[in-house]
Amino acid sequence: DLHSFPTRRSSDLRFLYLAVKGGSASSSHAHMDAGSFVFDAYGTRWACDPPRPSYAATEKWWKDNGLKRSEVIWDFFSYRNTSHNTLTVNGKKHSIRGKAHLVKRMDSPDYLGASIDMGEIFAEDLSYAERTVAIVNRCRLEVVDVLETGAAPAHIRWNWVTPAAVTLCPDGILLSKDGVEMKLSSAD
């Protein structure tokens, strides 16, 4: 359920790397990270997974508090959807029973990426949910979410987890790390 799209050798500073995640939180050792992605560009990691506590530490905490893993796993910061590069709808956790399916893989030199059907993850709140994440023209990342709410409106939270310094600008967000900058902007 993980699809990766490197564009050049890793020793090349112009190297771009994208990994896109589908799957289900119900899989063994999975997180609520369907639709999430990791992105590296120009020798820098710009979009990452959150840091995870060790299994030993979390298992000790559960046992010390008389709990079972299945009762509390989705309350841990690094396991829930609000802590990954994915969507959250109406403040809810991803459906544990839902699965995000790969619907298309794009592998032309000018458009490398994947489209993930996230409908089962958000079935309670959305009538349609598809995320496409791609490296475009070997120089930029594009994330496109196509969502349909049905009869009721929905509140959508869009996450980007980064180790970079973040500066809000009038026309987007500037990320800075290791002497390199990257700008995030909305196409509206």
mmCIF file of C-alpha atoms in Angstrom:
data_model
loop_
_atom_site.group_PDB
_atom_site.id
_atom_site.type_symbol
_atom_site.label_atom_id
_atom_site.label_comp_id
_atom_site.label_asym_id
_atom_site.label_seq_id
_atom_site.Cartn_x
_atom_site.Cartn_y
_atom_site.Cartn_z
ATOM 1 C CA ASP A 1 0.000 0.000 0.000
ATOM 2 C CA LEU A 2 3.040 2.285 -0.143
ATOM 3 C CA HIS A 3 3.945 3.617 -3.580
ATOM 4 C CA SER A 4 7.214 5.515 -4.074
ATOM 5 C CA PHE A 5 8.348 7.691 -6.970
ATOM 6 C CA PRO A 6 12.038 8.705 -6.971
ATOM 7 C CA THR A 7 13.036 10.977 -9.876
ATOM 8 C CA ARG A 8 16.852 10.890 -9.755
ATOM 9 C CA ARG A 9 19.733 9.179 -7.982
ATOM 10 C CA SER A 10 19.826 9.954 -4.265
ATOM 11 C CA SER A 11 23.344 11.455 -4.604
ATOM 12 C CA ASP A 12 21.929 14.161 -6.911
ATOM 13 C CA LEU A 13 20.904 17.282 -4.939
ATOM 14 C CA ARG A 14 17.979 17.745 -7.346
ATOM 15 C CA PHE A 15 16.702 14.325 -6.293
ATOM 16 C CA LEU A 16 12.968 14.273 -5.591
ATOM 17 C CA TYR A 17 11.332 11.448 -3.690
ATOM 18 C CA LEU A 18 7.636 10.881 -3.066
ATOM 19 C CA ALA A 19 5.955 8.029 -1.224
ATOM 20 C CA VAL A 20 2.142 7.847 -1.051
ATOM 21 C CA LYS A 21 0.253 5.639 1.427
ATOM 22 C CA GLY A 22 -3.030 3.804 0.997
ATOM 23 C CA GLY A 23 -4.277 0.875 3.074
ATOM 24 C CA SER A 24 -6.236 0.538 6.274
ATOM 25 C CA ALA A 25 -5.719 1.365 9.933
ATOM 26 C CA SER A 26 -6.945 -2.167 10.701
ATOM 27 C CA SER A 27 -3.789 -3.730 9.197
ATOM 28 C CA SER A 28 -1.192 -5.016 11.637
ATOM 29 C CA HIS A 29 0.917 -2.169 13.096
ATOM 30 C CA ALA A 30 -0.807 0.374 10.812
ATOM 31 C CA HIS A 31 -1.560 3.996 11.603
ATOM 32 C CA MET A 32 -4.481 6.213 10.580
ATOM 33 C CA ASP A 33 -2.373 7.581 7.729
ATOM 34 C CA ALA A 34 -4.267 6.659 4.570
ATOM 35 C CA GLY A 35 -3.610 9.283 1.910
ATOM 36 C CA SER A 36 -0.453 10.428 3.651
ATOM 37 C CA PHE A 37 2.800 11.119 1.830
ATOM 38 C CA VAL A 38 6.509 11.725 2.424
ATOM 39 C CA PHE A 39 8.377 14.165 0.180
ATOM 40 C CA ASP A 40 12.096 14.932 -0.225
ATOM 41 C CA ALA A 41 13.541 17.585 -2.532
ATOM 42 C CA TYR A 42 16.982 19.067 -3.019
ATOM 43 C CA GLY A 43 18.529 16.999 -0.247
ATOM 44 C CA THR A 44 15.877 17.967 2.322
ATOM 45 C CA ARG A 45 12.893 16.139 3.822
ATOM 46 C CA TRP A 46 9.931 18.531 3.548
ATOM 47 C CA ALA A 47 6.963 16.302 4.399
ATOM 48 C CA CYS A 48 7.495 13.540 6.949
ATOM 49 C CA ASP A 49 5.787 11.128 9.299
ATOM 50 C CA PRO A 50 5.537 12.213 12.935
ATOM 51 C CA PRO A 51 8.078 10.798 15.399
ATOM 52 C CA ARG A 52 6.894 7.538 16.926
ATOM 53 C CA PRO A 53 7.380 6.334 20.471
ATOM 54 C CA SER A 54 8.970 2.911 20.809
ATOM 55 C CA TYR A 55 6.645 -0.078 20.992
ATOM 56 C CA ALA A 56 8.220 -1.020 24.321
ATOM 57 C CA ALA A 57 7.396 2.390 25.824
ATOM 58 C CA THR A 58 3.797 2.416 24.594
ATOM 59 C CA GLU A 59 3.164 -1.204 25.632
ATOM 60 C CA LYS A 60 4.534 -0.444 29.108
ATOM 61 C CA TRP A 61 2.232 2.585 29.381
ATOM 62 C CA TRP A 62 -0.811 0.527 28.353
ATOM 63 C CA LYS A 63 0.003 -2.251 30.816
ATOM 64 C CA ASP A 64 0.814 0.196 33.653
ATOM 65 C CA ASN A 65 -2.593 1.793 33.127
ATOM 66 C CA GLY A 66 -4.490 -1.501 32.833
ATOM 67 C CA LEU A 67 -5.443 -0.897 29.202
ATOM 68 C CA LYS A 68 -5.327 -2.954 26.029
ATOM 69 C CA ARG A 69 -3.561 -1.633 22.937
ATOM 70 C CA SER A 70 -6.784 -1.760 20.914
ATOM 71 C CA GLU A 71 -8.526 0.501 23.453
ATOM 72 C CA VAL A 72 -6.082 3.411 23.260
ATOM 73 C CA ILE A 73 -3.900 3.087 20.170
ATOM 74 C CA TRP A 74 -5.742 5.781 18.183
ATOM 75 C CA ASP A 75 -5.365 8.280 21.029
ATOM 76 C CA PHE A 76 -1.573 8.353 20.645
ATOM 77 C CA PHE A 77 -0.394 11.425 18.732
ATOM 78 C CA SER A 78 1.794 9.608 16.211
ATOM 79 C CA TYR A 79 -0.810 6.993 15.259
ATOM 80 C CA ARG A 80 -3.873 9.133 14.489
ATOM 81 C CA ASN A 81 -4.756 10.915 11.239
ATOM 82 C CA THR A 82 -4.457 14.423 12.703
ATOM 83 C CA SER A 83 -0.695 13.783 12.981
ATOM 84 C CA HIS A 84 -0.027 12.690 9.379
ATOM 85 C CA ASN A 85 0.053 14.346 5.933
ATOM 86 C CA THR A 86 -3.552 13.471 5.248
ATOM 87 C CA LEU A 87 -7.085 14.764 5.681
ATOM 88 C CA THR A 88 -9.341 14.858 8.709
ATOM 89 C CA VAL A 89 -13.071 15.309 8.160
ATOM 90 C CA ASN A 90 -15.310 16.852 10.822
ATOM 91 C CA GLY A 91 -12.607 16.317 13.461
ATOM 92 C CA LYS A 92 -13.073 12.531 13.332
ATOM 93 C CA LYS A 93 -10.572 9.727 13.297
ATOM 94 C CA HIS A 94 -10.277 7.733 10.065
ATOM 95 C CA SER A 95 -12.608 4.760 9.829
ATOM 96 C CA ILE A 96 -10.769 1.724 11.153
ATOM 97 C CA ARG A 97 -12.768 -0.583 8.894
ATOM 98 C CA GLY A 98 -12.254 1.564 5.780
ATOM 99 C CA LYS A 99 -9.464 1.069 3.268
ATOM 100 C CA ALA A 100 -7.846 3.567 0.906
ATOM 101 C CA HIS A 101 -7.366 1.977 -2.519
ATOM 102 C CA LEU A 102 -4.843 2.840 -5.218
ATOM 103 C CA VAL A 103 -6.936 3.808 -8.247
ATOM 104 C CA LYS A 104 -4.240 5.125 -10.550
ATOM 105 C CA ARG A 105 -0.475 5.242 -10.738
ATOM 106 C CA MET A 106 1.039 7.894 -12.976
ATOM 107 C CA ASP A 107 4.564 7.233 -14.196
ATOM 108 C CA SER A 108 5.301 9.587 -17.071
ATOM 109 C CA PRO A 109 8.525 11.603 -16.675
ATOM 110 C CA ASP A 110 6.533 14.809 -16.222
ATOM 111 C CA TYR A 111 3.897 13.403 -13.852
ATOM 112 C CA LEU A 112 4.905 10.785 -11.266
ATOM 113 C CA GLY A 113 2.415 9.909 -8.570
ATOM 114 C CA ALA A 114 -0.691 8.092 -7.451
ATOM 115 C CA SER A 115 -4.407 8.625 -6.914
ATOM 116 C CA ILE A 116 -5.903 7.089 -3.795
ATOM 117 C CA ASP A 117 -9.650 6.467 -3.324
ATOM 118 C CA MET A 118 -10.291 7.456 0.296
ATOM 119 C CA GLY A 119 -14.064 7.032 0.135
ATOM 120 C CA GLU A 120 -14.211 4.163 2.638
ATOM 121 C CA ILE A 121 -12.108 6.134 5.129
ATOM 122 C CA PHE A 122 -14.621 9.018 5.122
ATOM 123 C CA ALA A 123 -17.843 7.175 4.178
ATOM 124 C CA GLU A 124 -19.701 8.543 7.194
ATOM 125 C CA ASP A 125 -19.119 12.184 6.178
ATOM 126 C CA LEU A 126 -18.266 12.345 2.462
ATOM 127 C CA SER A 127 -19.904 10.862 -0.610
ATOM 128 C CA TYR A 128 -16.596 10.940 -2.566
ATOM 129 C CA ALA A 129 -12.945 11.377 -1.597
ATOM 130 C CA GLU A 130 -9.938 10.989 -3.868
ATOM 131 C CA ARG A 131 -6.408 12.284 -3.295
ATOM 132 C CA THR A 132 -3.780 12.596 -6.026
ATOM 133 C CA VAL A 133 -0.183 13.293 -5.029
ATOM 134 C CA ALA A 134 2.407 13.739 -7.784
ATOM 135 C CA ILE A 135 5.775 15.173 -8.742
ATOM 136 C CA VAL A 136 5.076 17.503 -11.672
ATOM 137 C CA ASN A 137 7.671 18.395 -14.327
ATOM 138 C CA ARG A 138 10.410 16.960 -12.097
ATOM 139 C CA CYS A 139 10.392 20.124 -10.009
ATOM 140 C CA ARG A 140 7.317 20.483 -7.791
ATOM 141 C CA LEU A 141 4.881 18.524 -5.676
ATOM 142 C CA GLU A 142 1.153 18.702 -6.383
ATOM 143 C CA VAL A 143 -1.531 17.495 -3.967
ATOM 144 C CA VAL A 144 -5.097 17.497 -5.306
ATOM 145 C CA ASP A 145 -8.051 16.481 -3.154
ATOM 146 C CA VAL A 146 -11.425 15.976 -4.820
ATOM 147 C CA LEU A 147 -14.126 15.757 -2.159
ATOM 148 C CA GLU A 148 -17.910 15.665 -2.269
ATOM 149 C CA THR A 149 -19.870 16.214 0.905
ATOM 150 C CA GLY A 150 -23.300 15.019 -0.124
ATOM 151 C CA ALA A 151 -26.234 16.661 1.663
ATOM 152 C CA ALA A 152 -24.377 17.945 4.745
ATOM 153 C CA PRO A 153 -21.424 20.350 4.774
ATOM 154 C CA ALA A 154 -18.110 19.113 6.155
ATOM 155 C CA HIS A 155 -15.140 20.683 7.910
ATOM 156 C CA ILE A 156 -11.902 19.576 6.212
ATOM 157 C CA ARG A 157 -8.503 19.715 7.921
ATOM 158 C CA TRP A 158 -5.478 19.408 5.594
ATOM 159 C CA ASN A 159 -2.210 18.459 7.309
ATOM 160 C CA TRP A 160 1.437 18.875 6.331
ATOM 161 C CA VAL A 161 3.933 17.506 8.875
ATOM 162 C CA THR A 162 7.405 19.000 8.426
ATOM 163 C CA PRO A 163 10.685 19.319 10.302
ATOM 164 C CA ALA A 164 11.199 22.716 8.609
ATOM 165 C CA ALA A 165 10.704 26.175 10.089
ATOM 166 C CA VAL A 166 7.332 27.566 8.997
ATOM 167 C CA THR A 167 6.624 31.197 8.055
ATOM 168 C CA LEU A 168 3.148 32.358 7.052
ATOM 169 C CA CYS A 169 3.162 34.621 3.991
ATOM 170 C CA PRO A 170 0.322 36.557 2.330
ATOM 171 C CA ASP A 171 0.316 34.096 -0.594
ATOM 172 C CA GLY A 172 1.191 30.812 1.128
ATOM 173 C CA ILE A 173 3.578 29.192 3.573
ATOM 174 C CA LEU A 174 7.362 29.315 3.408
ATOM 175 C CA LEU A 175 9.294 26.304 4.706
ATOM 176 C CA SER A 176 12.994 26.737 5.575
ATOM 177 C CA LYS A 177 15.471 24.001 6.448
ATOM 178 C CA ASP A 178 19.207 23.471 5.997
ATOM 179 C CA GLY A 179 19.587 26.775 4.119
ATOM 180 C CA VAL A 180 16.941 25.790 1.549
ATOM 181 C CA GLU A 181 13.409 27.138 1.168
ATOM 182 C CA MET A 182 10.226 25.697 -0.265
ATOM 183 C CA LYS A 183 6.912 27.482 -0.717
ATOM 184 C CA LEU A 184 3.475 25.944 -0.231
ATOM 185 C CA SER A 185 0.591 27.633 -2.012
ATOM 186 C CA SER A 186 -3.009 26.886 -2.834
ATOM 187 C CA ALA A 187 -4.210 26.724 -6.433
ATOM 188 C CA ASP A 188 -7.812 27.444 -5.385
#
